[in-house]
Short mmCIF file of C-alpha atoms in Angstrom, two decimals:
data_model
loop_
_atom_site.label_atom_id
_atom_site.label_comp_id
_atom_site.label_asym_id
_atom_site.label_seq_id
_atom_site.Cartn_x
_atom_site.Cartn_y
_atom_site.Cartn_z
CA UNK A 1 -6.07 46.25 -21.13
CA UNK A 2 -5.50 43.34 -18.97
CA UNK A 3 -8.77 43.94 -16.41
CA UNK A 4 -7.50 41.89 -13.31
CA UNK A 5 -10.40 40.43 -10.49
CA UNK A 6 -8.05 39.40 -7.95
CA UNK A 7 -9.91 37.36 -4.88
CA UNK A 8 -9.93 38.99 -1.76
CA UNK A 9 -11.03 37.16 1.60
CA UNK A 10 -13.81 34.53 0.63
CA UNK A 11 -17.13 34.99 3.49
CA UNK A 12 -18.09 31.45 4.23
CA UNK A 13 -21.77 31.66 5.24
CA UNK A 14 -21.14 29.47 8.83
CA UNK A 15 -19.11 27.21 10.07
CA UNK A 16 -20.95 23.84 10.14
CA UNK A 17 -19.84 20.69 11.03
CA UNK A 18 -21.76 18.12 9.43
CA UNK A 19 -21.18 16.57 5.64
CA UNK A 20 -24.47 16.76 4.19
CA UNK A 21 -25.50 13.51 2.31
CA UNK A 22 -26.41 13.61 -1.61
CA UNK A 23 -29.64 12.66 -2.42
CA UNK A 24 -29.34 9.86 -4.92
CA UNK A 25 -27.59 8.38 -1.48
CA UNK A 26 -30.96 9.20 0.20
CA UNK A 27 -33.36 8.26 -2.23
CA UNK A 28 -31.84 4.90 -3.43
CA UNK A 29 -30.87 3.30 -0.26
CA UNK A 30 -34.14 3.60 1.45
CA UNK A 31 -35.99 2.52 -2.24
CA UNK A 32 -33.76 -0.31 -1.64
CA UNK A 33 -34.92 -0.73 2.04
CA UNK A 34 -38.55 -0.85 1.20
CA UNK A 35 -38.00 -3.97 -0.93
CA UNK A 36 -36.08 -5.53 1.63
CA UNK A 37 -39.55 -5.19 3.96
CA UNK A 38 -37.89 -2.97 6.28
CA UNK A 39 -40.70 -0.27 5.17
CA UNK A 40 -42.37 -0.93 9.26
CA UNK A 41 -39.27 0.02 10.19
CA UNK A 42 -41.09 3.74 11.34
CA UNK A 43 -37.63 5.20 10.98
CA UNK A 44 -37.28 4.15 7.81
CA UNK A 45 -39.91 5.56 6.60
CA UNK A 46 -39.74 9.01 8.55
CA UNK A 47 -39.04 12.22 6.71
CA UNK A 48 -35.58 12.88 6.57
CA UNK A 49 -34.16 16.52 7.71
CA UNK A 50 -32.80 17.93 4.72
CA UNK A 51 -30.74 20.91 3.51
CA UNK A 52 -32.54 22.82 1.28
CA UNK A 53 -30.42 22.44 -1.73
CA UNK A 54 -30.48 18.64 -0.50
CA UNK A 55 -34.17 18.89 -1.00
CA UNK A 56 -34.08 20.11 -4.14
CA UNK A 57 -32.02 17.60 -5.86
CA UNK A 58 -34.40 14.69 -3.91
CA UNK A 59 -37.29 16.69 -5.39
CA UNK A 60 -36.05 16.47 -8.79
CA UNK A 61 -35.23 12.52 -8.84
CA UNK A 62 -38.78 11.73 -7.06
CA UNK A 63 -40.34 13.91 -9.69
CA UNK A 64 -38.72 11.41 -12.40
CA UNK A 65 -39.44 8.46 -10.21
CA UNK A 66 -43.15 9.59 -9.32
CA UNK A 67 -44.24 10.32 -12.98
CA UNK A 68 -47.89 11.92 -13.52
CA UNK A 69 -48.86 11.42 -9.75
CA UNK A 70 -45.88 13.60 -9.00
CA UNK A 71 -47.93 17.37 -8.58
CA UNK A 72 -45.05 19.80 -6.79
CA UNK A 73 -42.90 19.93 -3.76
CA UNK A 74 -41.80 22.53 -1.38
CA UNK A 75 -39.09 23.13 1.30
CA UNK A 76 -40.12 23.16 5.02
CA UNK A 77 -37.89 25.31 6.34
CA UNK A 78 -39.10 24.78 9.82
CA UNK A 79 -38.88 21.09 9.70
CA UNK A 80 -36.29 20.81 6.99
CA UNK A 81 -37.76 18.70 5.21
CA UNK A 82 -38.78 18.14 1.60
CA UNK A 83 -42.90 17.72 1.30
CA UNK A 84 -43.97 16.18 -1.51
CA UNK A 85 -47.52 16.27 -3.61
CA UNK A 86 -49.03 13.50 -4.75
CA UNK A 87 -52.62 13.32 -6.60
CA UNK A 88 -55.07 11.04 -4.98
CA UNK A 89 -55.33 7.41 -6.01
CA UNK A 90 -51.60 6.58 -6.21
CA UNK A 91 -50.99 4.52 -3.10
CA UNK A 92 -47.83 2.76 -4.49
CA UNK A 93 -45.73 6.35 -5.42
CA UNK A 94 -46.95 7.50 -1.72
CA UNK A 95 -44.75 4.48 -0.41
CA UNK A 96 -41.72 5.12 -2.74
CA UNK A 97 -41.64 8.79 -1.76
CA UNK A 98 -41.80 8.47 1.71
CA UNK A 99 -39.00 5.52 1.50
CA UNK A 100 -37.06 8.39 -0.08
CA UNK A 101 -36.98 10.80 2.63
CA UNK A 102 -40.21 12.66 1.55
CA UNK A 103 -43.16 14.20 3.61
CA UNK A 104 -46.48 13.29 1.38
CA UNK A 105 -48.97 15.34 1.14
CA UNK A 106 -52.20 14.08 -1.14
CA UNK A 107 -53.95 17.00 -3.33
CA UNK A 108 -56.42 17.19 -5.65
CA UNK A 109 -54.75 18.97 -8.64
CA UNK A 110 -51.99 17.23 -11.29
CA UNK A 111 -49.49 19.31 -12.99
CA UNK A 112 -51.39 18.63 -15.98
CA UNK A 113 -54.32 20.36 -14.95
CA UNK A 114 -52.60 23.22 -13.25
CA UNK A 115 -50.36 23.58 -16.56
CA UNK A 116 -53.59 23.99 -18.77
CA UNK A 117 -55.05 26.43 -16.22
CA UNK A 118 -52.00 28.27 -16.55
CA UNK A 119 -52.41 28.62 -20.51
CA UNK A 120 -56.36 29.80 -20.14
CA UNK A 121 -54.76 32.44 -17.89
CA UNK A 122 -52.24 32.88 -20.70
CA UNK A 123 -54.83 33.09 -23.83
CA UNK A 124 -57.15 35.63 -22.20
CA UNK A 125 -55.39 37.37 -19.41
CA UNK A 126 -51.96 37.95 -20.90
CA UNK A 127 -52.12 41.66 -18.99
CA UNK A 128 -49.22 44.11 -18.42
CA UNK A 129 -48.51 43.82 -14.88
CA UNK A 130 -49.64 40.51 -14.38
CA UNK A 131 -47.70 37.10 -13.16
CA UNK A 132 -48.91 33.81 -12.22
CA UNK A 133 -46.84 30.90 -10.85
CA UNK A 134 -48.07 27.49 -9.20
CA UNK A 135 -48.19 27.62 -5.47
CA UNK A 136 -47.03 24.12 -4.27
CA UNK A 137 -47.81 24.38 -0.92
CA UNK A 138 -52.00 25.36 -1.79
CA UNK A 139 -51.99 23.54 -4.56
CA UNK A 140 -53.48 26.06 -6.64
CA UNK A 141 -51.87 28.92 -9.17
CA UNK A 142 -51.20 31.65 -7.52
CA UNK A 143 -52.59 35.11 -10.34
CA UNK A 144 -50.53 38.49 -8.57
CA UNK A 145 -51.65 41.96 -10.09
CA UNK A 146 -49.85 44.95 -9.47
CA UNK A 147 -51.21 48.53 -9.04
CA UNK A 148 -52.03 49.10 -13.09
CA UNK A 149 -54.16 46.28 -13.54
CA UNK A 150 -57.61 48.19 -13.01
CA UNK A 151 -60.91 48.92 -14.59
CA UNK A 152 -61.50 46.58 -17.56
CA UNK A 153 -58.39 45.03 -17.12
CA UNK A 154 -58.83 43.90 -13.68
CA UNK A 155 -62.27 42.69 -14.54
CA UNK A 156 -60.41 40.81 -17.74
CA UNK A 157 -58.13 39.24 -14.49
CA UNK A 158 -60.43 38.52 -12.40
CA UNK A 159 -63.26 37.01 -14.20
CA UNK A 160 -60.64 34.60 -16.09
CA UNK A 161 -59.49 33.63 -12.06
CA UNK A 162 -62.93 32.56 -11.33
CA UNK A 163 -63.80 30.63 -14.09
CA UNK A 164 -60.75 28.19 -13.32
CA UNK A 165 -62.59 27.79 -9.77
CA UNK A 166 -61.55 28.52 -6.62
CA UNK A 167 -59.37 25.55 -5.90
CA UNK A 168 -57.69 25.97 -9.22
CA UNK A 169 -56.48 29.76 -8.78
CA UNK A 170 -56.08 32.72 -6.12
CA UNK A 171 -55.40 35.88 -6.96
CA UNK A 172 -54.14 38.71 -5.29
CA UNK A 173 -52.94 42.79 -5.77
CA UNK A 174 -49.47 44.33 -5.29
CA UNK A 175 -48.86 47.43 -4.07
CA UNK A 176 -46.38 48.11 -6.66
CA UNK A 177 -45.56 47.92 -10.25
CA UNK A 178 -43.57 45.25 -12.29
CA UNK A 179 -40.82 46.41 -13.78
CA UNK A 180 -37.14 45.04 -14.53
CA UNK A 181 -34.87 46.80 -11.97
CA UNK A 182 -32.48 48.53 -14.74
CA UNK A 183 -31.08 51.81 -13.99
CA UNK A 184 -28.93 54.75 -14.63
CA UNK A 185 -26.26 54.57 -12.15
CA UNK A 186 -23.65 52.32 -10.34
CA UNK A 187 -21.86 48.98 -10.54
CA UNK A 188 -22.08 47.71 -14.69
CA UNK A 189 -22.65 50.55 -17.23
CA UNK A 190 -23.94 49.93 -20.63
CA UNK A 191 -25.79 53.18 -22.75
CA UNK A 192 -26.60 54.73 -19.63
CA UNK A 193 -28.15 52.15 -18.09
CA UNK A 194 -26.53 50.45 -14.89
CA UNK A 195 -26.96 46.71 -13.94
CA UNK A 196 -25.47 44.20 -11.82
CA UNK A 197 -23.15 41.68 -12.69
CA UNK A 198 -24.80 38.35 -11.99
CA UNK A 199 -22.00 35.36 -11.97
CA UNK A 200 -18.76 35.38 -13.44
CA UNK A 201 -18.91 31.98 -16.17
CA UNK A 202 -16.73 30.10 -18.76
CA UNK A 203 -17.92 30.82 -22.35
CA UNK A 204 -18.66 27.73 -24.46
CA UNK A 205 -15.25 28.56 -26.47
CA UNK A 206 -13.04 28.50 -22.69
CA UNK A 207 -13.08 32.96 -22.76
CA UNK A 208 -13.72 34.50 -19.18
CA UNK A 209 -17.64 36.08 -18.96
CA UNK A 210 -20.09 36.54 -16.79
CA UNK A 211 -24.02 36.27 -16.63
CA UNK A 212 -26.83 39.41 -16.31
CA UNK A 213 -30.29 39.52 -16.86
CA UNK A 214 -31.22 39.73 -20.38
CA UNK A 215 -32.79 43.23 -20.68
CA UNK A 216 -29.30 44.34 -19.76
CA UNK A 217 -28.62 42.57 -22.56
CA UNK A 218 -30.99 43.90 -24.98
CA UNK A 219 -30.36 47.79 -23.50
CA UNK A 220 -26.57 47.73 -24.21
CA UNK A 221 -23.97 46.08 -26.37
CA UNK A 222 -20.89 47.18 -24.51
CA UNK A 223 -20.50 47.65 -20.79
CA UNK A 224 -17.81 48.82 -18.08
CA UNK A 225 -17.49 48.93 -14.36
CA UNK A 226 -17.25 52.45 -13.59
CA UNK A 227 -19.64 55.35 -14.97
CA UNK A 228 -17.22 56.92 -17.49
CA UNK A 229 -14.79 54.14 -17.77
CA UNK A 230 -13.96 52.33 -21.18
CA UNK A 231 -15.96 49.01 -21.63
CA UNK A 232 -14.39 46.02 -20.21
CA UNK A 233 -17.16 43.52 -21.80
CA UNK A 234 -19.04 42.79 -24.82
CA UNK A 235 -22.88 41.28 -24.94
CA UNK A 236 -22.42 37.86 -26.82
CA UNK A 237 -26.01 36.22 -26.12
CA UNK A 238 -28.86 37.95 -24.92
CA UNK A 239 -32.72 37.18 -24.05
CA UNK A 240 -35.72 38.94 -23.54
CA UNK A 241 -38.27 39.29 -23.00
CA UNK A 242 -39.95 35.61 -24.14
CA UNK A 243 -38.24 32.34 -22.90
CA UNK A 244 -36.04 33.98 -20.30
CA UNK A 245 -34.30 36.84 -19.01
CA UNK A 246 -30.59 36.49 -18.94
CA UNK A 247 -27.23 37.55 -21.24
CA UNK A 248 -23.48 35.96 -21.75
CA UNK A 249 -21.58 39.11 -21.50
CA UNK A 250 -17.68 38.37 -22.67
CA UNK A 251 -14.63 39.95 -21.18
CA UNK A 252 -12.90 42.19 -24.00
CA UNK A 253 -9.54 40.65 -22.57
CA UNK A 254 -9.06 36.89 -22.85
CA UNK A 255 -6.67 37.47 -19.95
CA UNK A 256 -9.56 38.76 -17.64
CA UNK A 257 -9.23 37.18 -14.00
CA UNK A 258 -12.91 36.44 -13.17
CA UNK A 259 -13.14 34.48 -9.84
CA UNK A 260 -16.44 32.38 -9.51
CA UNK A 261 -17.68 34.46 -6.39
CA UNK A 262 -20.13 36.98 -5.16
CA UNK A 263 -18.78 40.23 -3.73
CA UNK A 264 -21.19 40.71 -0.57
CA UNK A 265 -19.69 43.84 0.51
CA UNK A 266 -17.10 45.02 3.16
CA UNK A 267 -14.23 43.01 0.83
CA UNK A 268 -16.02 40.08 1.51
CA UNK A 269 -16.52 37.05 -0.91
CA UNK A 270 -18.69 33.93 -0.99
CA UNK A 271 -17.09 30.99 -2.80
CA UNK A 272 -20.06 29.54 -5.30
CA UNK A 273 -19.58 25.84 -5.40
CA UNK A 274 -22.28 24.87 -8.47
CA UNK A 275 -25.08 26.32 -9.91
CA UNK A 276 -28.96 24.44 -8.52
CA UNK A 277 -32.46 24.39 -9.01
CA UNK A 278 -34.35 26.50 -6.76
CA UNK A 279 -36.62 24.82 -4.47
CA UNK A 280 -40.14 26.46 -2.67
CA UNK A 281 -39.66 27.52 0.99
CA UNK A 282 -36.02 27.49 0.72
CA UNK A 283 -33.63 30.31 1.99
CA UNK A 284 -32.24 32.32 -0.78
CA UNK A 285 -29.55 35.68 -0.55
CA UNK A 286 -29.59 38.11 -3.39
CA UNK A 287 -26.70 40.36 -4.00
CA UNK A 288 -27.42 43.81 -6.01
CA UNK A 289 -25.47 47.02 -6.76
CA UNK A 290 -28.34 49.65 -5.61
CA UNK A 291 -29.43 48.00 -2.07
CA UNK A 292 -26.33 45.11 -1.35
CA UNK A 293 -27.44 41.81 0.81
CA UNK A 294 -30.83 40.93 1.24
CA UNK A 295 -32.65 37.45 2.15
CA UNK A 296 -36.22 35.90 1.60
CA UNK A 297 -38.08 32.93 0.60
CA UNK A 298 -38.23 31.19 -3.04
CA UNK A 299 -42.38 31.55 -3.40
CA UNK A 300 -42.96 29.74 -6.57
CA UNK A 301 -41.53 27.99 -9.48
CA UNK A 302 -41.69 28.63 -13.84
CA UNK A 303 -43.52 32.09 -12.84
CA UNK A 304 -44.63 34.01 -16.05
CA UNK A 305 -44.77 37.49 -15.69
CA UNK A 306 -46.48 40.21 -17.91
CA UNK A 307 -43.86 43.25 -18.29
CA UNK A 308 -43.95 46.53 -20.22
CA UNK A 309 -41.79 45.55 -22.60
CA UNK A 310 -43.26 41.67 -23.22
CA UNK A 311 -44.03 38.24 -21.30
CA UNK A 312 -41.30 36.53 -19.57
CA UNK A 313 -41.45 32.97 -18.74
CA UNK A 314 -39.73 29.90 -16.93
CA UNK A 315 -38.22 32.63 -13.53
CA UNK A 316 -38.39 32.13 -9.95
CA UNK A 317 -40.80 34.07 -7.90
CA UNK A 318 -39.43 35.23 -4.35
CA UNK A 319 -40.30 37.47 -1.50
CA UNK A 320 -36.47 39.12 -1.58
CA UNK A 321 -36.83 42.79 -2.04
CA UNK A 322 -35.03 44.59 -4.96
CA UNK A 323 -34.62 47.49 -6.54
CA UNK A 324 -33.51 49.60 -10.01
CA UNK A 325 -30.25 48.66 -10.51
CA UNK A 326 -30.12 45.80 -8.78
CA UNK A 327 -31.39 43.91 -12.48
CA UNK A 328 -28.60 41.01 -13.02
CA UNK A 329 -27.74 40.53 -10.12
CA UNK A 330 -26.62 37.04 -7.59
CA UNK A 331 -29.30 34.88 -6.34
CA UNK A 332 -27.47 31.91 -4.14
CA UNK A 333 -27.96 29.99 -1.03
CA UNK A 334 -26.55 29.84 2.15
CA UNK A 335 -24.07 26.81 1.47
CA UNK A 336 -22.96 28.74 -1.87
CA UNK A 337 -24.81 27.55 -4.77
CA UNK A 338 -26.09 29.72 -7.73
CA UNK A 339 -29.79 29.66 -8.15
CA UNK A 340 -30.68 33.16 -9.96
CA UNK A 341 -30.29 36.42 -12.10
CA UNK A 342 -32.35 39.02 -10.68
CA UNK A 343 -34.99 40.26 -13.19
CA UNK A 344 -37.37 42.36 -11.92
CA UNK A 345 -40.45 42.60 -10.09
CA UNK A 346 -42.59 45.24 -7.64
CA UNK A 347 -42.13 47.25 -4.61
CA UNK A 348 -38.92 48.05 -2.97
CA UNK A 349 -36.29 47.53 0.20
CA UNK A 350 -38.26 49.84 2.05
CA UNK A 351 -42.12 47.87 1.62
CA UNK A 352 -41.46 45.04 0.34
CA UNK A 353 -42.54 43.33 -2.86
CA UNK A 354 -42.30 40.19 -5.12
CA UNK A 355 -39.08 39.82 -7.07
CA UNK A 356 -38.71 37.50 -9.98
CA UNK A 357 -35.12 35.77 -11.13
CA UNK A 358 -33.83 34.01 -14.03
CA UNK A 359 -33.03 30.41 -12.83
CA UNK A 360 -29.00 30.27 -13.45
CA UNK A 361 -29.31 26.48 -14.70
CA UNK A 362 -31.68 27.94 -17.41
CA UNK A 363 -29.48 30.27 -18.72
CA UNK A 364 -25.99 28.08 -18.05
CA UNK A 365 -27.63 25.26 -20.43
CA UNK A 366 -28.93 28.33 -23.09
CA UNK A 367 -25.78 29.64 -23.45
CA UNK A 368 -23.46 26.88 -23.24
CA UNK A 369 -21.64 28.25 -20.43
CA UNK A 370 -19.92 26.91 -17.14
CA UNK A 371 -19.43 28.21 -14.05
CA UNK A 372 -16.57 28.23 -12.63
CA UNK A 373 -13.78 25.70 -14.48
CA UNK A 374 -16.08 22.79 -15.19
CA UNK A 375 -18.85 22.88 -13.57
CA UNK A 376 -22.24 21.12 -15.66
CA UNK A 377 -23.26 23.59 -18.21
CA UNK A 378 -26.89 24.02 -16.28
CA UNK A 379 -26.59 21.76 -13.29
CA UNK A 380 -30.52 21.54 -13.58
CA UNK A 381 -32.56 18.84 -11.93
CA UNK A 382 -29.86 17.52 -9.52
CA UNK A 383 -28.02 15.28 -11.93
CA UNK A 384 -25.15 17.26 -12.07
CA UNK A 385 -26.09 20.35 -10.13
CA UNK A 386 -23.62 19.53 -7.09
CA UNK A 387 -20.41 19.68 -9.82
CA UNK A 388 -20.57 16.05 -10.75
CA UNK A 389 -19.35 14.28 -14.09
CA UNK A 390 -18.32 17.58 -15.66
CA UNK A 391 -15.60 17.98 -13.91
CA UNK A 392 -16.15 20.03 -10.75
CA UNK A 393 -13.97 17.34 -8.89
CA UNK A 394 -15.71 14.35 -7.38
CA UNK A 395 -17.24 12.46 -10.48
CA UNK A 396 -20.90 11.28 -9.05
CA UNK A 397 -23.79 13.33 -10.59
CA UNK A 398 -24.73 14.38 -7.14
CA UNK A 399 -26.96 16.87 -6.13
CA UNK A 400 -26.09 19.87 -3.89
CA UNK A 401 -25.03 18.80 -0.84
CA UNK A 402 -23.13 15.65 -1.70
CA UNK A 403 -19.49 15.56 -0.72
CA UNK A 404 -18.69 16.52 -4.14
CA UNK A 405 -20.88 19.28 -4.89
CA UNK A 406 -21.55 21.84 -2.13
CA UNK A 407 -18.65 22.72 -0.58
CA UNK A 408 -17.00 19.49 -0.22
CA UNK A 409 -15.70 19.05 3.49
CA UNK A 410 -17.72 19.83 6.53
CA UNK A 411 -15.39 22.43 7.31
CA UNK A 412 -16.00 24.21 4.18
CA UNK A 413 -19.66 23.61 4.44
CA UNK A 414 -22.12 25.60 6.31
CA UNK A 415 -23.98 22.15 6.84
CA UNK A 416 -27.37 22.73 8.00
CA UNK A 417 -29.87 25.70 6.73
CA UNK A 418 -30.01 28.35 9.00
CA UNK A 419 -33.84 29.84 9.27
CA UNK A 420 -35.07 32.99 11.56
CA UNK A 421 -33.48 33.34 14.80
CA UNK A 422 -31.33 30.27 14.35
CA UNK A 423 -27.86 30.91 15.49
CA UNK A 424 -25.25 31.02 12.66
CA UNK A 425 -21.64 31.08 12.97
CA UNK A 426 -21.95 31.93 16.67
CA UNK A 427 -23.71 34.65 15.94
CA UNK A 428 -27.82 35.27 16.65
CA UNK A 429 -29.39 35.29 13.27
CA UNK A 430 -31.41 38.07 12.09
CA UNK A 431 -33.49 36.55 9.57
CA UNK A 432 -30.36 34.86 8.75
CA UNK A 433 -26.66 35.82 8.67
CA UNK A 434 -23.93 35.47 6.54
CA UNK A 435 -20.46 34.63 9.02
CA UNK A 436 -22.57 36.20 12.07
CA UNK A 437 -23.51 39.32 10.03
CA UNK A 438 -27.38 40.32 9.88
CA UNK A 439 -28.38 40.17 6.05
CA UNK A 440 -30.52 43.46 5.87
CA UNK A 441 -30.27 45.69 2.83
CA UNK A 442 -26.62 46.74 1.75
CA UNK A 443 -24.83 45.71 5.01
CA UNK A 444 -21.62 43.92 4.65
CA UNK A 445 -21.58 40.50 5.55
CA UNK A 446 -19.41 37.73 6.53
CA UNK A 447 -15.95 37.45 8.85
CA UNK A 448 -13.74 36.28 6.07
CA UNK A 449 -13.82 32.69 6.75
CA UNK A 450 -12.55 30.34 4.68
CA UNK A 451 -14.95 29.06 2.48
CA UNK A 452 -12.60 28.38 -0.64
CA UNK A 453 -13.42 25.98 -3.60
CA UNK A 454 -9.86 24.05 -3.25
CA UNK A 455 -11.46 21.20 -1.54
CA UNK A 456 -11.49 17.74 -2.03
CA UNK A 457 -14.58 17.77 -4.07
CA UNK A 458 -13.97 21.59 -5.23
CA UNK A 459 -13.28 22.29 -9.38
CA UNK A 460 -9.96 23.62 -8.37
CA UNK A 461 -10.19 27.21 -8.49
CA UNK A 462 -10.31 29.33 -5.54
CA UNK A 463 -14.09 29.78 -5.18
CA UNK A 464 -17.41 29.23 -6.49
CA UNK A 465 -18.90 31.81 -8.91
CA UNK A 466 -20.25 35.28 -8.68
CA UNK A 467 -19.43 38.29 -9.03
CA UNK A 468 -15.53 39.93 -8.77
CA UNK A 469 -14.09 42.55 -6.45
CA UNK A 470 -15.80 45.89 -5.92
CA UNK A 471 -14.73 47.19 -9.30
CA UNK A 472 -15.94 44.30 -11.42
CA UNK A 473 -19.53 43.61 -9.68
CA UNK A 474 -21.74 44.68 -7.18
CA UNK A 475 -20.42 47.89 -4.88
#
């Protein structure tokens, strides 16, 4: 059968008025500036306010730029504005970053030596209900147990913490158990199991398909988008647990409509302009079929984290709640780029909890998919993360935020990140909003703005990526 998505309304996020600048237009012209000898120029060397998904494209050309003295970055959401580690003894890279736009910050660990503290952790603490992640802003890797890790295991945990030293590790206890959030239920259906559909893609061979976490995957072969309807999809790639969590899930009809946008509720969509790299301290919304719209903070970077069923690596580590059922679904920011599939993680909506996600770039570049009509397979590291060469419209390998990548026009545009309390789209924020809406668990959100992907710098179709209408994705 010929399973139509038709777009409804698209949700733009706000209405801002400002064209955000692309990074390599940050980073290169105030390079240039410093070896002009404008560098006392104190504005020129000030760090620049940044959107987030601005920040994380600079991030990923300084870290190429920086080399080994290069040891993490984070968002400042407060400030808006990318900080950047350096290790000590590398006067000259302090001076290029901060002619880039970049807060420094000197610390004493490399990535090196937070990588091979990572690996003893790995070796003799590889625990069920375990994760550790490096912390950019302490530094330090930060070791999370949940509530099974006790007795000899904890001891195991602990001891192995310690002997990396206390400015090499931290570790800490969660109230409640990892798990991927997979459940019998609502939204996509596969051998009794119920997911959510993560981003609607373009299969390597030009067939309509979308992307799920990977032990969606693995659970089912076939799935549909009602409880006792026929399946509508077939699993084509799927990983977990090891390198990854995350499936290519084809549509059974090549004729499948699959707009690239997230269903937030209400008939609401948000247009998804590229898939990015998540950056630390930024502002991320996660869309899921048990518990809707919620919003939180991206905590950590290439987490690891010790299911039931096996050792995932390589996710994103957030404070967004989540719960069963919510597994697959849409991590994006606020100006409409896709950053993760939701994997799994502790807690709930109700307390709270850490919540891991399988960066989308990750699994675009796996699987040899695109989003939308052209976007870069991946997008990673800012090269072509903002829809650049590959034919999302604008042809510079821009990061987000450029004219060409997220969301083209300042009309279409939120502009600037919106952080607690700010006022977005007219509207007071709680948290954040999406079109003036609060973001709390399972509300609608948005007014229907116009937030299309028709724009100058747009790939042409009608919105970003994500999920379809009601039927198709998340309820």
């Amino acid at each position: 059968m010929s399973h139509k998505r038709i777009p409804k309304r698209k949700a733009a996020f706000a209405a801002g008025t400002v064209v955000a600048l692309g990074a390599a237009a940050i980073l290169l012209p105030n390079a240039n500036a410093s070896q002009d000898g404008s560098s006392n120029d104190a504005a020129a060397v000030a760090p620049k306010p940044l959107k987030a998904t601005d920040a994380s494209d600079l991030a990923s050309q300084l870290q190429k730029l920086l080399g080994d003295a290069f040891a993490g970055s984070y968002y400042d959401a407060d400030s808006r504005q990318l900080v950047v580690n350096v290790t000590a003894g590398n006067t000259s890279v302090v001076v290029q970053a901060k002619q880039a736009g970049a807060k420094v910050r000197v610390v004493d660990n490399s990535l090196t030596e937070l990588a091979a503290g990572a690996k003893t952790l790995k070796d003799r603490a590889t625990i069920p209900g375990t994760s550790w992640a490096v912390d950019p802003r302490t530094n330090k890797i930060l070791v999370t147990a949940d509530s099974t890790v006790t007795g000899a295991k904890w001891n195991t945990l602990e001891s192995t913490v310690k002997s990396l030293g206390s400015d090499m590790a931290t570790i800490k206890k969660s109230a409640g158990t990892f798990k991927t959030f997979v459940s019998g239920g609502d939204a996509i259906f596969g051998g009794g199991a119920r997911c959510s559909l993560g981003f609607n893609v373009t299969a390597g061979d030009g067939s309509p398909a979308f992307l799920t976490a990977g032990h969606c995957g693995v659970a089912a072969e076939q799935w549909s988008d009602s409880e006792t309807g026929q399946p509508i999809a077939t699993v084509d790639q799927a990983t977990f647990p090891g390198n990854g969590d995350f499936a290519l899930v084809k549509y059974d009809d090549p004729a499948t409509q699959a707009p690239s946008e997230v269903n937030v509720g209400g008939g609401q969509t948000v247009a998804i302009q590229q898939a990015a790299d998540a950056e630390v301290g930024s502002q991320v919304f996660r869309m899921g079929s048990t518990t809707g719209l919620a919003d939180g903070q991206v905590l950590a970077l290439d987490a690891t984290v010790n299911y039931p069923e096996g050792t995932v690596t390589g996710l994103i580590q957030t404070n967004v709640c989540a719960e069963p059922g919510d597994s697959g679904g849409s991590l994006f920011t606020q100006d409409g780029s896709a950053i993760g599939l939701t994997s799994g993680g502790s807690g709930d909506c109700t307390v709270g909890g850490e919540t891991f996600f399988q960066p989308v770039t990750t699994a675009l570049q796996a699987v040899g998919a695109t989003l939308g009509a052209g976007d870069a397979a991946g997008g990673a590291g800012g090269d072509q993360a903002g829809g650049g060469e590959a034919g999302a419209g604008a042809g510079d390998e821009a990061g987000a935020g450029q004219e060409a990548g997220a969301g083209g026009d300042a009309s279409a545009s939120p502009g600037d990140e919106a952080g607690a309390g700010q006022e977005v789209g007219g509207e007071q924020a709680g948290g954040d909003v999406i079109g003036g809406q609060d973001t709390g668990n399972g509300q609608d959100a948005g007014n229907g703005q116009d937030a299309g992907n028709g724009q100058d710098a747009g790939n042409g179709q009608d919105a970003g990526n994500g999920t379809g209408d009601a039927g198709q994705s998340h309820n």
